[in-house]
PDB file of C-alpha atoms in Angstrom:
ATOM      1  CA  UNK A   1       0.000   0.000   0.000  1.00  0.00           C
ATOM      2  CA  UNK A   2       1.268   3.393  -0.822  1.00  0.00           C
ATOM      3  CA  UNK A   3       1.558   5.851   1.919  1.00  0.00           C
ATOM      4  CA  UNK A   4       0.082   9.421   0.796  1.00  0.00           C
ATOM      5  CA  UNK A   5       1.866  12.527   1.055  1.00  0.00           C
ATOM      6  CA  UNK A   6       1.367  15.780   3.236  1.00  0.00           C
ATOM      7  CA  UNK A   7       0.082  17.605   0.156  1.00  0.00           C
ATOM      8  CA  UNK A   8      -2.607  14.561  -1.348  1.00  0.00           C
ATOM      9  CA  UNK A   9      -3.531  14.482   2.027  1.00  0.00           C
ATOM     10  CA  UNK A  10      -4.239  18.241   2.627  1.00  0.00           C
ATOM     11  CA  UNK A  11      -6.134  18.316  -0.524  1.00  0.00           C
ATOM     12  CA  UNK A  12      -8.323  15.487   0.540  1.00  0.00           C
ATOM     13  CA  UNK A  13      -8.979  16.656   3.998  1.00  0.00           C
ATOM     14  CA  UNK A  14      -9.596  20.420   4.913  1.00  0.00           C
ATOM     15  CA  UNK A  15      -9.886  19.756   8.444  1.00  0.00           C
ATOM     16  CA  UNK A  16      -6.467  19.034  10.754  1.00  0.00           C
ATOM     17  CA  UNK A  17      -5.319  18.599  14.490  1.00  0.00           C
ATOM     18  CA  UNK A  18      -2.214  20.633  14.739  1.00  0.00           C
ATOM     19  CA  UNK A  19      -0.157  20.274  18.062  1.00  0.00           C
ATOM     20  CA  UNK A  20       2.376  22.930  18.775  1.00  0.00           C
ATOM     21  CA  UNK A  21       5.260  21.844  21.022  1.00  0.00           C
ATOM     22  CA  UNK A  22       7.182  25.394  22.614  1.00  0.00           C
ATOM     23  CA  UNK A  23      10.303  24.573  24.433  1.00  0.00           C
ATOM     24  CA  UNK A  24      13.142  26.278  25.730  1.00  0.00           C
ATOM     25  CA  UNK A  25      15.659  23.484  26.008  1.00  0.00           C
ATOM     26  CA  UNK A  26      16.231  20.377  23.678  1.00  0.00           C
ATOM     27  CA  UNK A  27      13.589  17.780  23.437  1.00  0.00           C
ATOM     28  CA  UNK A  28      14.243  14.189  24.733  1.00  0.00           C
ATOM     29  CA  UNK A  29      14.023  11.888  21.135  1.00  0.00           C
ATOM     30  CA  UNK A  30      11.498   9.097  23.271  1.00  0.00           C
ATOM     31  CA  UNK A  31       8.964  12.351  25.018  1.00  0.00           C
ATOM     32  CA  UNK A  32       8.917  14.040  21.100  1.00  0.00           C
ATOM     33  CA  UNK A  33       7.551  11.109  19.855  1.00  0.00           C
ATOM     34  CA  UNK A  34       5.349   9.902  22.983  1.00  0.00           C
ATOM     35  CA  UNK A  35       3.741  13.397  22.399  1.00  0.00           C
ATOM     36  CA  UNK A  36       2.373  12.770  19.012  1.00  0.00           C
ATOM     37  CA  UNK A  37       2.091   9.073  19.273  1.00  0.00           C
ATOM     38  CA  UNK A  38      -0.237   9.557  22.088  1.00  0.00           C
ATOM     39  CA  UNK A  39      -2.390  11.966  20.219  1.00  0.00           C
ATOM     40  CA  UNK A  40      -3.005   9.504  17.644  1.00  0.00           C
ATOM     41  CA  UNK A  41      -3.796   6.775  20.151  1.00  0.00           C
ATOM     42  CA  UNK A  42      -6.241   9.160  22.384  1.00  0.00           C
ATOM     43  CA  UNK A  43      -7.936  10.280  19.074  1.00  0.00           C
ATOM     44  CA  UNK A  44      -8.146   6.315  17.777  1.00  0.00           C
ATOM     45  CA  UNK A  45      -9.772   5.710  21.458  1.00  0.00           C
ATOM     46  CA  UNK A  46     -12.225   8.879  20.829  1.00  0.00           C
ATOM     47  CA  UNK A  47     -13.681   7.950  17.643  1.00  0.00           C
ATOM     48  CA  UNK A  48     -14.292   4.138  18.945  1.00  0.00           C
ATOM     49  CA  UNK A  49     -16.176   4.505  22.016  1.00  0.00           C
ATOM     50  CA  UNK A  50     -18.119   7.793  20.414  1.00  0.00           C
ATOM     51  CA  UNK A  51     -18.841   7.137  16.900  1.00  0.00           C
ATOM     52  CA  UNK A  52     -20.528   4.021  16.180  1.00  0.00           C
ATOM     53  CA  UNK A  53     -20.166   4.086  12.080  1.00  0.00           C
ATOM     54  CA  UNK A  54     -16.522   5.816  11.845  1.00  0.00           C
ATOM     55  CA  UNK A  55     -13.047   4.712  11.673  1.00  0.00           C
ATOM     56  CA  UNK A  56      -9.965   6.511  11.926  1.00  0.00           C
ATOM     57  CA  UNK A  57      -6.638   5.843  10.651  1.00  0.00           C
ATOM     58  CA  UNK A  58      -4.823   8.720  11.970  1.00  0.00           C
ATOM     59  CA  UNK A  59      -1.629  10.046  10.034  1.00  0.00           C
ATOM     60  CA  UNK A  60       0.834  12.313  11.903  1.00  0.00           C
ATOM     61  CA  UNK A  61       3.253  14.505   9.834  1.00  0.00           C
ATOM     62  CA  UNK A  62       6.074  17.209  11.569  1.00  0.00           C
ATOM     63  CA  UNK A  63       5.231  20.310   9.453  1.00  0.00           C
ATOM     64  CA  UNK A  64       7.894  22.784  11.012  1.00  0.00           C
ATOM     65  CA  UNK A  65      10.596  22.672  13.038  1.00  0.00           C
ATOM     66  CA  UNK A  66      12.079  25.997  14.267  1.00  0.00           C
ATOM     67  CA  UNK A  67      14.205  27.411  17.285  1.00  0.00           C
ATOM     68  CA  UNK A  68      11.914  26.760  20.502  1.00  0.00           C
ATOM     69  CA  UNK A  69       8.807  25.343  18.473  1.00  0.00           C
ATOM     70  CA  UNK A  70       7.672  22.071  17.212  1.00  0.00           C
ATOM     71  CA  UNK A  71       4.593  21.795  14.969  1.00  0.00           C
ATOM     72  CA  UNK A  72       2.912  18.995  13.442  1.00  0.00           C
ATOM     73  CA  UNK A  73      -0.319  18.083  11.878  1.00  0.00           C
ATOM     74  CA  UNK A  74      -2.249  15.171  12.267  1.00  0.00           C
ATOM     75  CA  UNK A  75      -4.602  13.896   9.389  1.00  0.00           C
ATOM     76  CA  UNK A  76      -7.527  11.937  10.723  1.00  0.00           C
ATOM     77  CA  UNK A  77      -7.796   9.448   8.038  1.00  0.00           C
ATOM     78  CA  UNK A  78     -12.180   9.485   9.090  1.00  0.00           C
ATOM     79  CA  UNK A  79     -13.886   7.020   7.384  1.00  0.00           C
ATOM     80  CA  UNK A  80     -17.439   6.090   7.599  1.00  0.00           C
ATOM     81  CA  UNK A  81     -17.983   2.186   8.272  1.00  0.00           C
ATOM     82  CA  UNK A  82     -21.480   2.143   6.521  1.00  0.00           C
ATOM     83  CA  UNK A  83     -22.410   3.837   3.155  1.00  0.00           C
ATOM     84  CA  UNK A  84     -22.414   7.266   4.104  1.00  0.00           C
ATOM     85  CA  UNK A  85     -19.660   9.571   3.832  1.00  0.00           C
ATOM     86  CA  UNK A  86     -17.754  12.284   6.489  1.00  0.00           C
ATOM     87  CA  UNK A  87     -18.464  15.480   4.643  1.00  0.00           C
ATOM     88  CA  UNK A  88     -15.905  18.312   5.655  1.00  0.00           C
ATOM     89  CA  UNK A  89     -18.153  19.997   8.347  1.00  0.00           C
ATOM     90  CA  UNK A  90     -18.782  16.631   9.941  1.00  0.00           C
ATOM     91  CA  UNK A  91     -14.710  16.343  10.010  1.00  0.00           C
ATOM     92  CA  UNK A  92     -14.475  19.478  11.541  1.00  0.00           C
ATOM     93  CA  UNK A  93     -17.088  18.882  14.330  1.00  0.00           C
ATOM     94  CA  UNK A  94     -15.797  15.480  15.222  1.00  0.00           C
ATOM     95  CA  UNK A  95     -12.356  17.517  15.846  1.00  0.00           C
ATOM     96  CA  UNK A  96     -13.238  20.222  17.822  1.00  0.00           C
ATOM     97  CA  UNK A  97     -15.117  17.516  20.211  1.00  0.00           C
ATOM     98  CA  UNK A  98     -12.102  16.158  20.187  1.00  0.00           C
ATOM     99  CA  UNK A  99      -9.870  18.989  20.911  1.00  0.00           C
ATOM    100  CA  UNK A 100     -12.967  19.902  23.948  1.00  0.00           C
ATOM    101  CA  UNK A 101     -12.544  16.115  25.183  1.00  0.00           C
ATOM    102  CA  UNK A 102      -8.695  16.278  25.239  1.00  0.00           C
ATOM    103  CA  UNK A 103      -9.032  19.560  27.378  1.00  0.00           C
ATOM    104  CA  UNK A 104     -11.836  18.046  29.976  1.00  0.00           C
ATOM    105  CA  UNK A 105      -9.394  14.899  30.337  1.00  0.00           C
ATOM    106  CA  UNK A 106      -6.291  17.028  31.035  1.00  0.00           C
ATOM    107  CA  UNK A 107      -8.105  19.585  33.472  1.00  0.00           C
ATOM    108  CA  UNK A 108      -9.444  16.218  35.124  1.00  0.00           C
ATOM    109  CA  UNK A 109      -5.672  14.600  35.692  1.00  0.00           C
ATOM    110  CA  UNK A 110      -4.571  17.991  36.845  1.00  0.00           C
ATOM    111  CA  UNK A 111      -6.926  18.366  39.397  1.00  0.00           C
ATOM    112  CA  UNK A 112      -6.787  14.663  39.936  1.00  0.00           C
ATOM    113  CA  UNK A 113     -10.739  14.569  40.213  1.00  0.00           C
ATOM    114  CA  UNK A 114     -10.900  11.602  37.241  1.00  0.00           C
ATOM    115  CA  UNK A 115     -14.824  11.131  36.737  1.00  0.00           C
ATOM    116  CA  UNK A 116     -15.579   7.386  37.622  1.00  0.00           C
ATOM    117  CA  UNK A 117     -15.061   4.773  34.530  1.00  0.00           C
ATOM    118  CA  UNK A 118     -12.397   6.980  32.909  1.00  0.00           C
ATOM    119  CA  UNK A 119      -8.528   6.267  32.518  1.00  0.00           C
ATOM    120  CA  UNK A 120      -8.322   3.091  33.879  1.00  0.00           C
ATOM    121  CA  UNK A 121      -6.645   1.346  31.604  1.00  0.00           C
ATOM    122  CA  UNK A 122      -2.240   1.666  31.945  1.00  0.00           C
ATOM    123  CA  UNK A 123      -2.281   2.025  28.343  1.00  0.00           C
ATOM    124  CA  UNK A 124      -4.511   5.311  29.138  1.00  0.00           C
ATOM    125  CA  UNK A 125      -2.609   6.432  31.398  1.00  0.00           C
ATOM    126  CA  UNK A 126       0.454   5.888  29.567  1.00  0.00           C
ATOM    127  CA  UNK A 127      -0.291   8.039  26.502  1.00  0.00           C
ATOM    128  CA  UNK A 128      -1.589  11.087  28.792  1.00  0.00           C
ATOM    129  CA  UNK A 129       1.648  10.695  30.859  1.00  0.00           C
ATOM    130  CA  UNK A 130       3.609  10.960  27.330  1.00  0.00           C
ATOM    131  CA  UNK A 131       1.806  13.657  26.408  1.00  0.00           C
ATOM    132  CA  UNK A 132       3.114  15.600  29.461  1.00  0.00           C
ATOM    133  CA  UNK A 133       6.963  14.569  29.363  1.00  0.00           C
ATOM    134  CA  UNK A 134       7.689  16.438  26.582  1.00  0.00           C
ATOM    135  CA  UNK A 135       7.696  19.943  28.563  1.00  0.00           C
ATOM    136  CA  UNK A 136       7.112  19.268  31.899  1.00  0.00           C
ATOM    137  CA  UNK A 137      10.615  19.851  32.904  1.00  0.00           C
ATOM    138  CA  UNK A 138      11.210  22.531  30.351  1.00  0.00           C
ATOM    139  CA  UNK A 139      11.475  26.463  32.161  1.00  0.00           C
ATOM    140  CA  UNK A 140       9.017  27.601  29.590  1.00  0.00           C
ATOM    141  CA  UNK A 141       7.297  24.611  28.006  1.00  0.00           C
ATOM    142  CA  UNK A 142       4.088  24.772  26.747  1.00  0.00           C
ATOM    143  CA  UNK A 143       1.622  21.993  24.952  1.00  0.00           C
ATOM    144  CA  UNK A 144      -1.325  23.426  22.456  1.00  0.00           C
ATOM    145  CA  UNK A 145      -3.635  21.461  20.294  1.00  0.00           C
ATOM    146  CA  UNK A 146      -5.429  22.820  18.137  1.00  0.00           C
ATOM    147  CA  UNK A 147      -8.499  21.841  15.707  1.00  0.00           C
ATOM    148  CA  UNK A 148      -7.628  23.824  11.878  1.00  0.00           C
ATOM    149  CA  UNK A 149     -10.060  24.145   8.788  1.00  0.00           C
ATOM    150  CA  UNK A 150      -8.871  25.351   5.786  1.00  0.00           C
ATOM    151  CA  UNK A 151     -10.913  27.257   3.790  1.00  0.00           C
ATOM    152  CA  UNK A 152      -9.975  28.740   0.167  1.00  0.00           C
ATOM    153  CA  UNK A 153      -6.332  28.118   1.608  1.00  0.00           C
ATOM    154  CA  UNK A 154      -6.935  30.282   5.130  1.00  0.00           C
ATOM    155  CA  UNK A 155      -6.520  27.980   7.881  1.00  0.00           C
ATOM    156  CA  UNK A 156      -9.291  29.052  10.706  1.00  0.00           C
ATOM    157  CA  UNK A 157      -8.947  27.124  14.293  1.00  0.00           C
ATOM    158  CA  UNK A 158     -12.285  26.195  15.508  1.00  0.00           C
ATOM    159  CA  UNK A 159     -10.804  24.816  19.065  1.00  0.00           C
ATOM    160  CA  UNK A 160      -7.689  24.691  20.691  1.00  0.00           C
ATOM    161  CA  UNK A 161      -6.623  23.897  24.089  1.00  0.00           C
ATOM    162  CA  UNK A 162      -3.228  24.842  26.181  1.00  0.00           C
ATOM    163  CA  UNK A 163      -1.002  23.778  28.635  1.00  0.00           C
ATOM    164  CA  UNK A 164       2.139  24.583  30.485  1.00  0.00           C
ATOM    165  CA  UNK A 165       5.051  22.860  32.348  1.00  0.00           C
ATOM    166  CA  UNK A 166       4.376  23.276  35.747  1.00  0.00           C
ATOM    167  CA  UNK A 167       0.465  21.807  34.648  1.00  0.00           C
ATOM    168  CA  UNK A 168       2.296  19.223  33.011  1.00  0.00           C
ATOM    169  CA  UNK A 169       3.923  18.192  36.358  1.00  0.00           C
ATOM    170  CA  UNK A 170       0.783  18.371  38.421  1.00  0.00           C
ATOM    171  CA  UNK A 171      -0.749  15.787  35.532  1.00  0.00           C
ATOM    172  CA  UNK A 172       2.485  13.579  35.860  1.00  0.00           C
ATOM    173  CA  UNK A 173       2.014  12.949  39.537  1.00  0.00           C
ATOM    174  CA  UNK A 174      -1.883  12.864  39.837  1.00  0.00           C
ATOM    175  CA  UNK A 175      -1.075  10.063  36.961  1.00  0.00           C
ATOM    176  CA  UNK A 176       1.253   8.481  38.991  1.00  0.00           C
ATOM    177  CA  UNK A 177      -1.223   8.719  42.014  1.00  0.00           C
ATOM    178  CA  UNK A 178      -3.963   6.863  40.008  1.00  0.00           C
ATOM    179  CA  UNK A 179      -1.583   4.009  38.776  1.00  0.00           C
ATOM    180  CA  UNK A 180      -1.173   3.455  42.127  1.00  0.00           C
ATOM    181  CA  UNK A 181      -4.538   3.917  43.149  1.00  0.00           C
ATOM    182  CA  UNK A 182      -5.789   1.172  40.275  1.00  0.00           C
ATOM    183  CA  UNK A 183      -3.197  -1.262  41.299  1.00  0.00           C
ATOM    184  CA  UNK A 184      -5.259  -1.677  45.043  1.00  0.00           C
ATOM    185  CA  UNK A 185      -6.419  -5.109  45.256  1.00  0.00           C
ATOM    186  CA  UNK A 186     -10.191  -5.518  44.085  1.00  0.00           C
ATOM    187  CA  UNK A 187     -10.851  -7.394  47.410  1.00  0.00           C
ATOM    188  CA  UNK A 188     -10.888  -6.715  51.132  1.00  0.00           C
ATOM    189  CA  UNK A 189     -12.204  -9.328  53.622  1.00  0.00           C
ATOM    190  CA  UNK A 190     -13.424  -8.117  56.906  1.00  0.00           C
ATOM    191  CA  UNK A 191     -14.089 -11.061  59.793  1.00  0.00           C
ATOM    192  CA  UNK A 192     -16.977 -10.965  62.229  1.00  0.00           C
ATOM    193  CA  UNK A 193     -18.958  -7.576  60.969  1.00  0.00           C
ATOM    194  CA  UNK A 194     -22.566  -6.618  62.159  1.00  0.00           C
ATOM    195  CA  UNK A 195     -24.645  -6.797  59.053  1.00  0.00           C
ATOM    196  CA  UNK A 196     -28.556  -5.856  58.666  1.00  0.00           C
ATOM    197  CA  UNK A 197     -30.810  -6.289  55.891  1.00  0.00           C
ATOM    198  CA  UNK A 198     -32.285  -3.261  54.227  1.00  0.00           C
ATOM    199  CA  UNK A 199     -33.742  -5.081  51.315  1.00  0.00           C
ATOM    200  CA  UNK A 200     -35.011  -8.928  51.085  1.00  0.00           C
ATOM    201  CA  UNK A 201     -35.400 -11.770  48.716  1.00  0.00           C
ATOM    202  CA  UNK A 202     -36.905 -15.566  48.698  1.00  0.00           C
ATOM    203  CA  UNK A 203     -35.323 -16.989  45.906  1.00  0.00           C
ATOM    204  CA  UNK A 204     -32.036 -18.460  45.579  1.00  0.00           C
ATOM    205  CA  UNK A 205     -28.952 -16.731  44.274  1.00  0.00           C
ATOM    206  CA  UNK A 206     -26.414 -18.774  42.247  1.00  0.00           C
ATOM    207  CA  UNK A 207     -22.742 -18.463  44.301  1.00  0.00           C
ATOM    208  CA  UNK A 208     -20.780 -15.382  43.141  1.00  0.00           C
ATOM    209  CA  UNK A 209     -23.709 -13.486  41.733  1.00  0.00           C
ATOM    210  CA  UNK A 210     -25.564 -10.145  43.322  1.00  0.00           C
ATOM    211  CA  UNK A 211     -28.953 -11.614  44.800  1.00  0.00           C
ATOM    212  CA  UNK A 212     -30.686  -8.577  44.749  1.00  0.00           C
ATOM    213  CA  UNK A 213     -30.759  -7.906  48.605  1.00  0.00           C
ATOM    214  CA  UNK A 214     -29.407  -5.318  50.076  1.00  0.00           C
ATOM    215  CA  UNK A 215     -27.515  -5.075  53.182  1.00  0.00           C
ATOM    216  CA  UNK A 216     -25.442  -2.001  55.647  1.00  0.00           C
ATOM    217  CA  UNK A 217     -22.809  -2.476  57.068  1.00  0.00           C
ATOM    218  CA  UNK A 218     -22.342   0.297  59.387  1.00  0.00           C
ATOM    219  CA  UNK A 219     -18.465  -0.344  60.187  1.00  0.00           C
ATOM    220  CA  UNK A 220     -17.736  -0.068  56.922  1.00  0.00           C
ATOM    221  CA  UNK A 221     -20.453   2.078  55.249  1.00  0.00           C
ATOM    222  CA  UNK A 222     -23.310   4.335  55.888  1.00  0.00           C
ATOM    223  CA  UNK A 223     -24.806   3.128  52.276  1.00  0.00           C
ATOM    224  CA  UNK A 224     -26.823  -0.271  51.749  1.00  0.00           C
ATOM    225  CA  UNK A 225     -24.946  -2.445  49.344  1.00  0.00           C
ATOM    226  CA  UNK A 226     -25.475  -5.228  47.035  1.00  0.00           C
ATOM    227  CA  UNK A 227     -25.319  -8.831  48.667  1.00  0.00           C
ATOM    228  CA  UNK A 228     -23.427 -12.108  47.534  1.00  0.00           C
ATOM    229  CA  UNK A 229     -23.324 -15.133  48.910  1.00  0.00           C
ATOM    230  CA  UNK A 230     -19.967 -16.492  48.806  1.00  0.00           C
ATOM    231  CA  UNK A 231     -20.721 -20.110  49.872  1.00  0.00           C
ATOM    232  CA  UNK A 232     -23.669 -21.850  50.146  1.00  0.00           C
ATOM    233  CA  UNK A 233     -23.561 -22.749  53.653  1.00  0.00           C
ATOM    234  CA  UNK A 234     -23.977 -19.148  54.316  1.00  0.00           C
ATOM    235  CA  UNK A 235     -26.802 -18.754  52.002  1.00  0.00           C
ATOM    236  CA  UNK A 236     -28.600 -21.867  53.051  1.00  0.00           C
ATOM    237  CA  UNK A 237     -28.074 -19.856  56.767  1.00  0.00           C
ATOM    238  CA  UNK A 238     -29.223 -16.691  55.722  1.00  0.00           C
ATOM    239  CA  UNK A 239     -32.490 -17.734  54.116  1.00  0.00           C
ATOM    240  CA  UNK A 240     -33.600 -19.693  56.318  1.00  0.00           C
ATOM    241  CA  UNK A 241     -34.115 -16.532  58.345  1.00  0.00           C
ATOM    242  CA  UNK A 242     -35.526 -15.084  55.618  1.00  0.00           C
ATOM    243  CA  UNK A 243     -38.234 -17.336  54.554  1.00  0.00           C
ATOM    244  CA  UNK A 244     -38.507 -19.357  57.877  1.00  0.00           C
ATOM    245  CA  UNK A 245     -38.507 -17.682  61.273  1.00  0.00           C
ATOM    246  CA  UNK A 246     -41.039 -16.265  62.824  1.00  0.00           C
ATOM    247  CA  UNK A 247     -38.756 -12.773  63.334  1.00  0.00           C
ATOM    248  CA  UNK A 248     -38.731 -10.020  60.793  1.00  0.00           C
ATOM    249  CA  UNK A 249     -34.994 -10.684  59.143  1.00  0.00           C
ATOM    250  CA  UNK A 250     -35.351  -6.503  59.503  1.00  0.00           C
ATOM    251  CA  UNK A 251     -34.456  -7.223  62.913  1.00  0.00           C
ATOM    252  CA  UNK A 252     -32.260  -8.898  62.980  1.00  0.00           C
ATOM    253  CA  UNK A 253     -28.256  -8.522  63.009  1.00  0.00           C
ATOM    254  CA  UNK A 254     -25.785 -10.843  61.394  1.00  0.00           C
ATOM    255  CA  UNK A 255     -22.232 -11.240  62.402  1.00  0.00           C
ATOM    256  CA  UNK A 256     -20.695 -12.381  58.956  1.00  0.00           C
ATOM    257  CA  UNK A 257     -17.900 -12.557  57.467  1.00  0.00           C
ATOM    258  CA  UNK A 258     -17.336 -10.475  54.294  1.00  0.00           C
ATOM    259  CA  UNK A 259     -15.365  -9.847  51.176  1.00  0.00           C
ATOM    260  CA  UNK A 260     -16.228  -5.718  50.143  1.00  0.00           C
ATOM    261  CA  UNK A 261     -15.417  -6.242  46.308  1.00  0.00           C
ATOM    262  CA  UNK A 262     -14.448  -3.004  44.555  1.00  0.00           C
ATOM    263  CA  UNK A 263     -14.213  -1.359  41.558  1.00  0.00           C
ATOM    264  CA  UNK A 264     -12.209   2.363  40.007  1.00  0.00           C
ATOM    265  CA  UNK A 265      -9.436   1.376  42.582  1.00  0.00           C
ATOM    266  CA  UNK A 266     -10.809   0.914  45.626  1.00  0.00           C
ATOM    267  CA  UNK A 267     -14.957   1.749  45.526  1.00  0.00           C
ATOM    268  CA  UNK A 268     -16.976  -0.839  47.711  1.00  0.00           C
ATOM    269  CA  UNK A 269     -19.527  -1.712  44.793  1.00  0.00           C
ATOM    270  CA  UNK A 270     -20.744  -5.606  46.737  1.00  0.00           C
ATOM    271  CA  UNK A 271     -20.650  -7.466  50.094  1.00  0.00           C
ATOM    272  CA  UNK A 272     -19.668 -11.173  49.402  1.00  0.00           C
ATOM    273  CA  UNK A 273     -20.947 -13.111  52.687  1.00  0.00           C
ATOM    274  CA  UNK A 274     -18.386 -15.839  53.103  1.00  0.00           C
ATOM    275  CA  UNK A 275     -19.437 -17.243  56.405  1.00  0.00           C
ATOM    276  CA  UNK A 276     -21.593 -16.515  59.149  1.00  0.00           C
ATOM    277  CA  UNK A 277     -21.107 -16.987  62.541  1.00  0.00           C
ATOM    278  CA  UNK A 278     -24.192 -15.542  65.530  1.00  0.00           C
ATOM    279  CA  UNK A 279     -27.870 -13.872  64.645  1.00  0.00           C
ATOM    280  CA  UNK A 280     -28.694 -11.318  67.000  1.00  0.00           C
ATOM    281  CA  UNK A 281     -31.848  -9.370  67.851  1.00  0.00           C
ATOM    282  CA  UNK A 282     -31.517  -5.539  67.458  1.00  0.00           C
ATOM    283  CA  UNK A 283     -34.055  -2.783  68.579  1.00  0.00           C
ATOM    284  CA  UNK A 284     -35.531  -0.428  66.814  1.00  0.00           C
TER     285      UNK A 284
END
């Protein structure tokens, strides 16, 4: 397959992401390319998880290289998975999401408040980090993306987002933090815990799966959580109360056993009841 050039590419596409590396000192070989190498890969990511019926096959090209500035343009290479095609206006909306996205994402690892279910992955976090080495220890680095449409041969930005070195170092450790954060174990078992029952079931729950009760468990949280049995013995136990005795299970206490399985690096999401050991009565 033959690879296009810079100028059958600009004719074909009017709309570019242009990133514009300033930097006072010499760039490191590995952080020049991590920066545009992890464009490409965050941009890939974008269009799959937002786009059902488009495909990117993203090109990067280093337009200009001058004293203090890098700049390079990245071709999207959009293509539509189904019949219809990515007119230019389409092109240049899907970019300046983009270009808002990257923005949110950065402001979010600088503050290090990461919205739940995002950068989770290593590979994530990887690319973001690499998009931050480049300046971060440069006196007056600075990182700007920018989404370009050319238009009888003007070139008009439509979004562009900025960053500097000591924002690059705040991302760097707040990525560092989370890496660590994701690499807590997905388990914690806590032995002989008062649990209560906030929400109640008859049937039978296969081992391992939520039952759809609810339970507290005050020494560990204020908030009712999904239950699991994590053996049958403790099931067989448990429901008895539930569907036998003459007591409302509602109260009643249970000193169990439990697993607190978690998820985003360390949020209690299930209690897995893994033995039981006394039933208490508890007042009102």
């Amino acid at each position: 397959m033959i690879e296009k050039s810079y100028s059958q590419l600009m004719g074909e596409q009017s709309a570019v992401l242009t990133l514009k590396i300033d930097t006072d000192e010499p760039v490191e070989l590995r952080d020049f390319v991590g920066a545009f190498t992890s464009l490409a890969n965050e941009f890939e990511r974008f269009v799959e998880t937002t786009y059902d019926n488009v495909k990117s096959d993203p090109k990067m090209y280093v337009r200009e290289v001058r004293s203090g500035c890098i700049e390079a343009d990245l071709f999207t290479g959009l293509v539509a998975i189904a019949a219809t095609s990515i007119g230019n206006m389409d092109q240049v909306l899907i970019l300046e999401d983009f270009v808002k996205r990257w923005g949110q994402r950065f402001t979010f690892l600088r503050k290090g408040e990461v919205p739940d279910g995002e950068l989770e992955t290593p590979k994530e976090l990887k690319d973001w980090a690499d998009a931050a080495q480049s300046i971060a220890n440069d006196p007056i680095g600075g990182h700007r993306l920018e989404a370009a449409h050319f238009e009888d041969g003007k070139r008009q930005i439509k979004a562009s987002f900025e960053f500097k070195a000591p924002e690059a170092r705040a991302v760097l450790q707040n990525i560092e933090d989370r890496r660590k954060m994701l690499a807590k174990p997905e388990t914690e078992t806590h032995r002989r815990v008062l649990m209560v029952f906030t929400r109640s079931d008859v049937n039978d729950a296969n081992v391992g799966k939520r039952s759809g009760e609810l339970v507290r468990i005050e020494e560990l949280s204020d908030k009712s959580m999904p239950l699991v049995y994590g053996s049958e013995i403790a099931e067989e136990q448990i429901k008895h109360e539930i569907r036998e005795a003459d007591d409302n299970v509602y109260k009643k206490g249970f000193i169990v056993d439990v697993i607190v399985k978690m998820v985003n690096g360390g949020k209690p999401a299930a209690y897995s009841v893994i033995d039981l050991h006394q039933i208490i009565e508890i007042s009102d």
